[in-house]
């Protein structure tokens, strides 16, 4: 407890102070006149994103019964940190920089999306990193993701929408790379049993995870359509995503039942698989001309994702040019591994293996804790 | 269960895709380019205007209805999970059925309005799901979704196109229809073995809190639900304001009455979860009419009052005397307030706030909604009664574990105990 605290408050306060200074000197609000309608539209999309990031991703991973608090709260923390850094980074990287960068709703929107990459990756080291490690990870990942988008833009001539749709692949492999470095075998059997006990499902955390899933599910059309400018394309994206993800839900549920010898449905399958459709259709969905193609895609995504292979990349490979994809994968893996190595350094005082997946290491606990 | 359910679901899904291939297409781009020069506002404009409303409806359907039903202590997974499943299937099927009905079997275009209406249609199924909650299998629910949406679309077509009645918040066509359909199915599927109640049919502390999540989301977004398909401008504005005040008035009444009907004056969580929403249902039909806010508040209060009284007196009466067991009490939340909504619209037209639909049309709409619902429900119930659909045994009603992989641990089985040693609460990190 002490070690996390003493390291955390110093680091975070320093970072926050630095942010405030940079924001003070280098940013200004958008003072140009805009009509009310575009402003409202941008604000609505931003709200959808914030809901997805804070509620959706926060609760999606809260299914570990002894790690709910950390999941939700650390998620919010990383989001807040990531957004600030991403706003600055986008400002430095994208516009020709002239002393002051201008912050408007669309730059915050982009920043929220970038910060989401950190939230996705955090899922793969869930319960194994402390808050300082997560903070470092968020900063590094947002930087790497910003760099990747810039390179994508210049090397492959992609627009914002396409490069942003690599977020899932990038974040997934970043997370995998990190998890490779951070995973440690457990020393003996007693501790393994203790660990297994923490992995048991429990009703309330699973339901909370379902809440997160539903929020992601509902707002996925906004996510996929946000960065497109053409109203017609936007509309198509919303329709395609809507039907794809509905189909992948039905398919995932039935395949989950098929997987079990008594035909029982697994809730964890549902959590992950229903979203597979939305991810799979992401990059290409403004090009799909009629609903049934999107629905077939959803069917495939639903089938594959339960089969256990990586639905995300499978859905992608079918759809987008492989060069940029492998670039995203390589970027993700490479920077993930580096970050993992960085996080492995002793200075972060990582929680010891036996304390993995446990809220008690980080929180003041209620006096009457049920089930502990 | 394993093969029957999976194959049926995938089969239905493939059928949907084939039907979409045959009949559904997007609005083509040339529409919009033509409209740029035309005088009428372009379609994309209405898309951007309606999209936020669509999302609000989406939240209500998936989070609102889903979590509202999680109040049973062992049935949370099914409530949320099956809710998601049947809504996802239902919205596809509703798109098809409505599209085919409105174009008389031609190819049809999909727009944002169609998506909102598809979501609306699934609401009717979810309401009926509430009535039979805990007593059916997922296979039966798939079947009910298909049958109910077909009947629903027919009735809606009848009300909107033939009677030309006004039902902006769909109190009659969705709420009353869904409730009476569900009641009819529940009546046919009545289980004599559960006459004395079931040990799993009760809530625990945390399951009631989960249900409250659903209530709050429904409550917050109800104005969007009632105004989503209203004409922009005055109609939409009035629909929002009326619903808002009706809901607010309803809440106060419900708290008061709930405290009143209990001897020691304690509030009942079931009333708070459900009856507080009755105001939104009841004001639905006349929400866009030029009724004054105080009238909306009166409608909301009456709905709240009736709803609480329904939970207190009517539900036990239904379960014991009429042999209709209504798990969520959808009759009190959707059925009665839906009827109140229909009557209120008739009264409002009698009061002269609107002239386009006549009283006779509204009455016919109310009658046909309830009539088709009961008939459709009875037929559906008979089909669902065929002992082929893997119905749960009486003993396993209201239990997730028949159809879901469930945790070995359940919170309510563990006694709450206090730590004797304070140090246990604050372990150190090495």
PDB file of C-alpha atoms in Angstrom, chain A residues 109 225-234:
ATOM      1  CA  UNK A 109     -13.246  13.428 -29.674  1.00  0.00           C
ATOM      2  CA  UNK A 225     -19.312   6.360 -37.838  1.00  0.00           C
ATOM      3  CA  UNK A 226     -17.818   9.203 -35.854  1.00  0.00           C
ATOM      4  CA  UNK A 227     -14.897  10.141 -38.029  1.00  0.00           C
ATOM      5  CA  UNK A 228     -16.606  10.038 -41.393  1.00  0.00           C
ATOM      6  CA  UNK A 229     -17.470  13.359 -42.892  1.00  0.00           C
ATOM      7  CA  UNK A 230     -19.862  12.420 -45.617  1.00  0.00           C
ATOM      8  CA  UNK A 231     -23.364  12.200 -44.226  1.00  0.00           C
ATOM      9  CA  UNK A 232     -24.330   9.408 -46.565  1.00  0.00           C
ATOM     10  CA  UNK A 233     -21.385   7.253 -45.642  1.00  0.00           C
ATOM     11  CA  UNK A 234     -22.100   7.933 -42.004  1.00  0.00           C
TER      12      UNK A 234
END
